[in-house]
mmCIF file of C-alpha atoms and ligand atoms in Angstrom:
data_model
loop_
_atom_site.group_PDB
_atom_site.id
_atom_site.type_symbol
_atom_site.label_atom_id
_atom_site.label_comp_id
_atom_site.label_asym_id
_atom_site.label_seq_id
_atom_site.Cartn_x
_atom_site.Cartn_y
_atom_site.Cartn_z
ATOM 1 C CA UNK A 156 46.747 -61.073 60.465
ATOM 2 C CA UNK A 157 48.816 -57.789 60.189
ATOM 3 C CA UNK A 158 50.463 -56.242 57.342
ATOM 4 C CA UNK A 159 54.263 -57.473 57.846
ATOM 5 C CA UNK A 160 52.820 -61.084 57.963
ATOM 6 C CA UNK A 161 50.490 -60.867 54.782
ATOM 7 C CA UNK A 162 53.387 -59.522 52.880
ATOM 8 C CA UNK A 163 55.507 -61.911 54.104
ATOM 9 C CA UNK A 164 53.019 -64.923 52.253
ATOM 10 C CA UNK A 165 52.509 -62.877 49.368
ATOM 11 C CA UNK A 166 56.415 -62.645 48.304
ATOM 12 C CA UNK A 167 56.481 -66.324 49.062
ATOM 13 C CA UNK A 168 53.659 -66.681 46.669
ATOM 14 C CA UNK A 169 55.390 -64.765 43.923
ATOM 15 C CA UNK A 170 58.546 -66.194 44.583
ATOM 16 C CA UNK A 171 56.800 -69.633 44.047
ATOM 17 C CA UNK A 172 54.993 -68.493 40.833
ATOM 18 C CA UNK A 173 58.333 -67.017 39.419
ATOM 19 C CA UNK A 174 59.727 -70.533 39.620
ATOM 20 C CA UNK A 175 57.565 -72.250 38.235
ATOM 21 C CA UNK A 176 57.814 -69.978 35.056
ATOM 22 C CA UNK A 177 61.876 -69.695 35.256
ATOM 23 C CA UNK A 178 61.513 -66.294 36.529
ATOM 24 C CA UNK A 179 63.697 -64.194 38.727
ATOM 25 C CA UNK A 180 61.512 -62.811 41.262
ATOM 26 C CA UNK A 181 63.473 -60.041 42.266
ATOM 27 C CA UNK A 182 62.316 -58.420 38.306
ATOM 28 C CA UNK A 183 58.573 -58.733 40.197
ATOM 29 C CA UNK A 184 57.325 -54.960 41.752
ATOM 30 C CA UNK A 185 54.603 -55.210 43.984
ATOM 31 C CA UNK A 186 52.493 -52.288 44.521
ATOM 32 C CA UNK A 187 50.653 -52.141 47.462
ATOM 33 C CA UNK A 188 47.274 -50.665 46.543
ATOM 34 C CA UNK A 189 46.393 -48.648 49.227
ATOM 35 C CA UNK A 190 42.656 -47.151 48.868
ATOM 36 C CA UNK A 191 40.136 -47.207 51.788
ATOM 37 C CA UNK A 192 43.435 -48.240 53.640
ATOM 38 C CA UNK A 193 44.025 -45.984 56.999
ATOM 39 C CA UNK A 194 47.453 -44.776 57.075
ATOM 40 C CA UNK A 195 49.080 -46.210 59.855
ATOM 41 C CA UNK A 196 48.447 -49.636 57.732
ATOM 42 C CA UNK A 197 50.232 -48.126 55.124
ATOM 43 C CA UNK A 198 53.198 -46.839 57.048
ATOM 44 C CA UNK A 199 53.464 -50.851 58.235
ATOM 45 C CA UNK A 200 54.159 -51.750 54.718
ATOM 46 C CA UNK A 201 56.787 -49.199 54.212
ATOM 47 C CA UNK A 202 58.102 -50.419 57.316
ATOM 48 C CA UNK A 203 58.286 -54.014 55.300
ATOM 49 C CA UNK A 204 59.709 -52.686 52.087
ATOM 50 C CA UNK A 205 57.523 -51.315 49.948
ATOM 51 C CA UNK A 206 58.104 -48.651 48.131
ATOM 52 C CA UNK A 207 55.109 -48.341 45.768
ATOM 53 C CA UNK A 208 52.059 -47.802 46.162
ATOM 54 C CA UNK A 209 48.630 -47.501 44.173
ATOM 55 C CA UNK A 210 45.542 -45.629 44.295
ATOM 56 C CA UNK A 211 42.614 -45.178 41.818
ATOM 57 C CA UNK A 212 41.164 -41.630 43.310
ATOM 58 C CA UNK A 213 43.399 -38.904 43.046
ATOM 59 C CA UNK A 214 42.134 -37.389 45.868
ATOM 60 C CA UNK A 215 42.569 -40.424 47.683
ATOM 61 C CA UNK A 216 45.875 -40.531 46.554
ATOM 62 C CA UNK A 217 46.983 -36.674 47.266
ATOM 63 C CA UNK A 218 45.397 -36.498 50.423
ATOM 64 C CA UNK A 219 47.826 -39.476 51.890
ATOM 65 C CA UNK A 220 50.547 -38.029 49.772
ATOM 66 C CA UNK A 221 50.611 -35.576 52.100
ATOM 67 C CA UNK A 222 50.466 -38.420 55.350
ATOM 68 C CA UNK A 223 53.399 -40.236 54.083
ATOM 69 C CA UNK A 224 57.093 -40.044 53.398
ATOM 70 C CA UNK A 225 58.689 -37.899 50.692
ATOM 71 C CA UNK A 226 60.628 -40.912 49.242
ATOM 72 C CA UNK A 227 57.026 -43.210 48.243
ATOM 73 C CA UNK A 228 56.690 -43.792 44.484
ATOM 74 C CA UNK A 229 53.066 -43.436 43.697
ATOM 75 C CA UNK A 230 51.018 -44.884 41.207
ATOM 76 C CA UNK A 231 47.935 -43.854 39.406
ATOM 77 C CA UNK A 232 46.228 -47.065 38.972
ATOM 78 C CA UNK A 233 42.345 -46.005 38.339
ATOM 79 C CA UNK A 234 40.609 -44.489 35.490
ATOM 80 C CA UNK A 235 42.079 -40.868 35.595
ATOM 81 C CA UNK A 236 39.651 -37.781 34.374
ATOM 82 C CA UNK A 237 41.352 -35.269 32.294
ATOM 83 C CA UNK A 238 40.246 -32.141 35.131
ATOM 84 C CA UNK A 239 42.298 -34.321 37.401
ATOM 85 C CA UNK A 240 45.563 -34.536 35.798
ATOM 86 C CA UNK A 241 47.218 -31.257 36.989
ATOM 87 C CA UNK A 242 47.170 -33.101 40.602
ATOM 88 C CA UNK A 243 48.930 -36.508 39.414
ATOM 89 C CA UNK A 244 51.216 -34.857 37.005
ATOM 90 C CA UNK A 245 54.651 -34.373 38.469
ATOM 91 C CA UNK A 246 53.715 -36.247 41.298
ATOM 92 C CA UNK A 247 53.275 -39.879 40.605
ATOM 93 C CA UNK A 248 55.960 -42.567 39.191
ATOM 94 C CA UNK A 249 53.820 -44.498 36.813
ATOM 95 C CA UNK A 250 50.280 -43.683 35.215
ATOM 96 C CA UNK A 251 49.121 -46.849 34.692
ATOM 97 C CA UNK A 252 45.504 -46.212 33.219
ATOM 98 C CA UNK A 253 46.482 -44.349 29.960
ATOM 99 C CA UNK A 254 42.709 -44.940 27.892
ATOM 100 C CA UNK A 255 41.893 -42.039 26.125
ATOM 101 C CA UNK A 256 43.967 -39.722 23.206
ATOM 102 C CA UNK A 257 42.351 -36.925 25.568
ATOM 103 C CA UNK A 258 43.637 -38.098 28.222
ATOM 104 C CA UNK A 259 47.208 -38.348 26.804
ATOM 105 C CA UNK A 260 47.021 -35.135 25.237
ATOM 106 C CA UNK A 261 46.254 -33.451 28.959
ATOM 107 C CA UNK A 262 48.558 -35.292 30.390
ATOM 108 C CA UNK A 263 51.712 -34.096 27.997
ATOM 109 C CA UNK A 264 49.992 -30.799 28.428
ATOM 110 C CA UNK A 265 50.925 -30.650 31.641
ATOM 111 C CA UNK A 266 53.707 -31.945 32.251
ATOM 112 C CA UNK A 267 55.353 -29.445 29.504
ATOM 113 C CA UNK A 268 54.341 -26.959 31.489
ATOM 114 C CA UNK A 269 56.086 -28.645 34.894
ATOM 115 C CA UNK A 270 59.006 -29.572 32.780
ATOM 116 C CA UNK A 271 58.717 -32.934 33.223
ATOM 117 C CA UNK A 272 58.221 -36.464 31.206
ATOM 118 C CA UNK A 273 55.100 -38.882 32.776
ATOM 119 C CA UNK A 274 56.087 -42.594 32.332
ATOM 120 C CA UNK A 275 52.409 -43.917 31.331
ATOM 121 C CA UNK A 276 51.129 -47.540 30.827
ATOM 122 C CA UNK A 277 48.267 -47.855 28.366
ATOM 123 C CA UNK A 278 45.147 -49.751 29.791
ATOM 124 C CA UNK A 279 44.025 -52.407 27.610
ATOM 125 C CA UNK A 280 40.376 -53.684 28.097
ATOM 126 C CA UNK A 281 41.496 -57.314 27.002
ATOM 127 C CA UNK A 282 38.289 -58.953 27.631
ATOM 128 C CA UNK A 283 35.945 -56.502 26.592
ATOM 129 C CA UNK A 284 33.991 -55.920 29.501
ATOM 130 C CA UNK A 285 31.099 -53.025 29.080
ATOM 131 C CA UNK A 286 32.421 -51.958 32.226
ATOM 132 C CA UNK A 287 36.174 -51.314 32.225
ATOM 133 C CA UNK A 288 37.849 -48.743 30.423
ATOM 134 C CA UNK A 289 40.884 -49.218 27.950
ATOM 135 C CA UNK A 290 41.246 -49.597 24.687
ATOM 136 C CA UNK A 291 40.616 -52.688 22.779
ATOM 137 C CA UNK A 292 42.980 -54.742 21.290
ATOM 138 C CA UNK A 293 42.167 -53.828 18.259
ATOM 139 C CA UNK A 294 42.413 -49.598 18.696
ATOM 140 C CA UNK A 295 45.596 -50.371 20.085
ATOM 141 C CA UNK A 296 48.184 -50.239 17.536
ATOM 142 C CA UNK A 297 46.756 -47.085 16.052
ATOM 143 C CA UNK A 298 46.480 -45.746 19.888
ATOM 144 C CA UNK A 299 50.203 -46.360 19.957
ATOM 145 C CA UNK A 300 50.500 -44.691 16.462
ATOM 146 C CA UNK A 301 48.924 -41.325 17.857
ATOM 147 C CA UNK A 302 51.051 -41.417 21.080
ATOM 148 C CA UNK A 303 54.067 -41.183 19.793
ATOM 149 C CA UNK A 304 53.647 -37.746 18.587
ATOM 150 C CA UNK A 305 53.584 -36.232 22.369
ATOM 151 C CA UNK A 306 56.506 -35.530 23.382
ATOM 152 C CA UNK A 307 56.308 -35.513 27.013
ATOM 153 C CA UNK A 308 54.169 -38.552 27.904
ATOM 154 C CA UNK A 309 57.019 -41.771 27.664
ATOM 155 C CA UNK A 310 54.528 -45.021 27.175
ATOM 156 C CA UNK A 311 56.758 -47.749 28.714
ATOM 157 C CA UNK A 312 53.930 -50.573 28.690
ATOM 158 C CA UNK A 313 50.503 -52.204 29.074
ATOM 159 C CA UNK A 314 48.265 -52.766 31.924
ATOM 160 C CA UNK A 315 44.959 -54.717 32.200
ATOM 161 C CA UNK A 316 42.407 -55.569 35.060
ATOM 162 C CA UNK A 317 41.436 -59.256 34.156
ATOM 163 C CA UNK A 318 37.936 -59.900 34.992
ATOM 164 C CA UNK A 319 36.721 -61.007 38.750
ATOM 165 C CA UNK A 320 36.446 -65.333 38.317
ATOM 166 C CA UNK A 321 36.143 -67.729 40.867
ATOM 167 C CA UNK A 322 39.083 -69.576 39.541
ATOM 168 C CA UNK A 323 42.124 -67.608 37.977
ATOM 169 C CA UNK A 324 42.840 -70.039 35.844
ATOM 170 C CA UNK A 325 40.120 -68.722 33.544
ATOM 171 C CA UNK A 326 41.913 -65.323 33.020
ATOM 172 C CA UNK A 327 45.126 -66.499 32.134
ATOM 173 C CA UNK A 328 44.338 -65.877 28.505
ATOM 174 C CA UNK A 329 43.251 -62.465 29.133
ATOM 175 C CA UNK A 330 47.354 -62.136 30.742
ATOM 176 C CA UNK A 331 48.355 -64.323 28.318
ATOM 177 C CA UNK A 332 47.268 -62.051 25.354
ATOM 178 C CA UNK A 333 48.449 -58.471 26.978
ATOM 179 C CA UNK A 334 51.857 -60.230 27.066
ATOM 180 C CA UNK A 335 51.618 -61.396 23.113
ATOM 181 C CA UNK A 336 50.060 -57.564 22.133
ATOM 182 C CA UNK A 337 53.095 -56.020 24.074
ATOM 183 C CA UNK A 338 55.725 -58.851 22.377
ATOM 184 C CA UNK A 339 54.392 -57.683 19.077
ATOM 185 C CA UNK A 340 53.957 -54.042 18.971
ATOM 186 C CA UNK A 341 56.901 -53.351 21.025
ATOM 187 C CA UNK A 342 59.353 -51.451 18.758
ATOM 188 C CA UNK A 343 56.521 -50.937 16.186
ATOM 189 C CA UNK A 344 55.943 -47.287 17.090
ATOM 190 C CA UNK A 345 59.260 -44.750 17.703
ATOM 191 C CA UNK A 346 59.346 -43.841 20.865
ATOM 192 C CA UNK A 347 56.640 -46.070 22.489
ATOM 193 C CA UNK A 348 58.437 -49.297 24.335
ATOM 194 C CA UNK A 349 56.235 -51.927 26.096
ATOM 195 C CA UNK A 350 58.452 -53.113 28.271
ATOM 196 C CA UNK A 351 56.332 -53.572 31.295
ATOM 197 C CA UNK A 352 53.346 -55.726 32.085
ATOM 198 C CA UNK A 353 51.009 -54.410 34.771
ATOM 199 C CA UNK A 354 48.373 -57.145 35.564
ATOM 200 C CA UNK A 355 47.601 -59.215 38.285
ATOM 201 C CA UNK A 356 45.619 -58.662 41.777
ATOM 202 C CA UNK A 357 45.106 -60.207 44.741
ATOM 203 C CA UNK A 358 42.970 -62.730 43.138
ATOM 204 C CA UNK A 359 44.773 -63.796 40.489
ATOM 205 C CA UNK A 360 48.586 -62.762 40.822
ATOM 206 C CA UNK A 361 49.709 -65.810 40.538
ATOM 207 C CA UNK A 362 48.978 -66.927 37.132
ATOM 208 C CA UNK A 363 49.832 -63.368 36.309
ATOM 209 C CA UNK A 364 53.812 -64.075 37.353
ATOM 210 C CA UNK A 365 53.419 -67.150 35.207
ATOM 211 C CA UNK A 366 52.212 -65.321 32.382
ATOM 212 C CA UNK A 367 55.080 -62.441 32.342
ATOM 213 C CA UNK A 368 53.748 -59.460 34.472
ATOM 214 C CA UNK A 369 56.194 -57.500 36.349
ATOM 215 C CA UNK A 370 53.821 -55.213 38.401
ATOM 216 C CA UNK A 371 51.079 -56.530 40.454
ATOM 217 C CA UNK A 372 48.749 -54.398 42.149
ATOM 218 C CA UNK A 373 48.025 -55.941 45.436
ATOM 219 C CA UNK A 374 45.139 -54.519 47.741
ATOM 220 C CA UNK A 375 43.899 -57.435 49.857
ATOM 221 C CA UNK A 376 46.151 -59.558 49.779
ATOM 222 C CA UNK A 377 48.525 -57.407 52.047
ATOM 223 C CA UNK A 378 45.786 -54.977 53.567
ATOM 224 C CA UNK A 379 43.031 -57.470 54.618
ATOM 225 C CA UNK A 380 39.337 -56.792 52.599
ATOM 226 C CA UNK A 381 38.681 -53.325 52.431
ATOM 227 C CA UNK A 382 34.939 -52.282 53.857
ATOM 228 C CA UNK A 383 32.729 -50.353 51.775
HETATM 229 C C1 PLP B 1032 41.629 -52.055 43.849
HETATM 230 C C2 PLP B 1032 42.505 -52.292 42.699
HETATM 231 C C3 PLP B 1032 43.515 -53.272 42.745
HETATM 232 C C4 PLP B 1032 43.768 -54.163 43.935
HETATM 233 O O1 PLP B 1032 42.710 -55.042 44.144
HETATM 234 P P1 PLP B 1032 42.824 -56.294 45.141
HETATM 235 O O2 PLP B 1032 41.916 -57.302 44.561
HETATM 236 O O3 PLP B 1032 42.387 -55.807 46.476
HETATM 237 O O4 PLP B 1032 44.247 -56.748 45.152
HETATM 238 C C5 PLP B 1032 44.318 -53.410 41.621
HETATM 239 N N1 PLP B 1032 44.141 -52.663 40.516
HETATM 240 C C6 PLP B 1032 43.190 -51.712 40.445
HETATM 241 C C7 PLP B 1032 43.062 -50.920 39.200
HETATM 242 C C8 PLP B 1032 42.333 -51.498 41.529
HETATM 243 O O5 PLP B 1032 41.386 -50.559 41.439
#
């Protein structure tokens, strides 16, 4: 099935989910995730609307940068090393995998030296899993605390990468409490908002509508399974 098509059922499926929860869909961005995806796939999405897209390897990322129109919004969606940053910063829309204080710090680096503000999300490793990064629940508000003081990285939100279950059901929780941690702290910290949720992938966006995100990362879902 091509690209045009598979977008096609997945807007129908979030228009469906939004519904259900009294949602106006049109407050839903998808980004279409776009690693190990050849470029003339990508330039079919485009051609169906997107406008944002995703990739967790900045070189990945930089080398279709260069493939694809000027006017794509690019997200940073995978764990980012701090010797990387000089190639993201300036260049990408949303950093959505904000999980280190060293990170953060390189990252306002940076872009004071560009001039310019990075919009970040900060990752939250909700269910504890040994092998994603983020920071626990628990480090968060003090995360947020230490944040604040850099001047030139603008935290707007949280992300999370629910773990891989058969049934999605099972992670709602896992959205479920990313919403309540950004509900709560929101406001808490001067110049930190949490105004966006980024959670929810092919395999579980659904119950991530339900559950208040407003940027799903999509890979499969529109691209097909990727081959490794
Ligand atoms: C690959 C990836 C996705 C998309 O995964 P699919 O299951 O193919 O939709 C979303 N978020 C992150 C961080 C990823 O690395």
């Amino acid at each position: 099935m091509g690209v045009r098509e598979n977008l096609h059922r997945v807007r129908e499926r979030v228009r469906l989910a939004a519904a259900r929860a009294g949602r106006d869909p049109r407050e839903i961005k998808i980004i279409a995730v776009t690693k190990q995806v050849p470029v003339p796939s990508i330039k079919e999405a485009l051609k169906a609307g997107i406008a944002d897209l995703g990739e967790n390897r900045v070189q990945e990322m930089t080398a279709k940068m260069a493939e694809l129109p000027a006017g794509v919004r690019w997200h940073m969606i995978g764990h980012l090393q701090t010797n990387k940053v000089k190639h993201v910063v300036g260049r990408v829309e949303l950093v959505h995998s904000l999980d280190s204080l060293h990170l953060a710090r390189e990252i306002d680096r940076r872009s004071g030296r560009l001039g310019v503000v990075t919009r970040a999300l900060v990752q939250v490793n909700v269910a504890g899993e040994e092998s994603k990064f983020g920071v626990s629940p628990a480090e968060l508000p003090d995360f947020l605390v230490a944040l604040q003081e850099l001047e030139r990285v603008e935290v707007c939100g949280l992300m999370t990468i629910a773990p891989y279950v058969e049934d999605p059901e099972e992670v709602r929780p896992v959205f479920r409490e990313l919403r309540r941690l950004a509900r709560r702290l929101d406001g808490r910290v001067p110049r930190v908002r949490l105004n966006h949720l980024s959670m929810g992938m092919t395999n579980d966006f659904e119950v991530a509508v339900e559950e208040g995100s407003d940027m799903l990362r999509l890979g499969t879902a529109i691209f097909g399974a990727r081959i490794y």
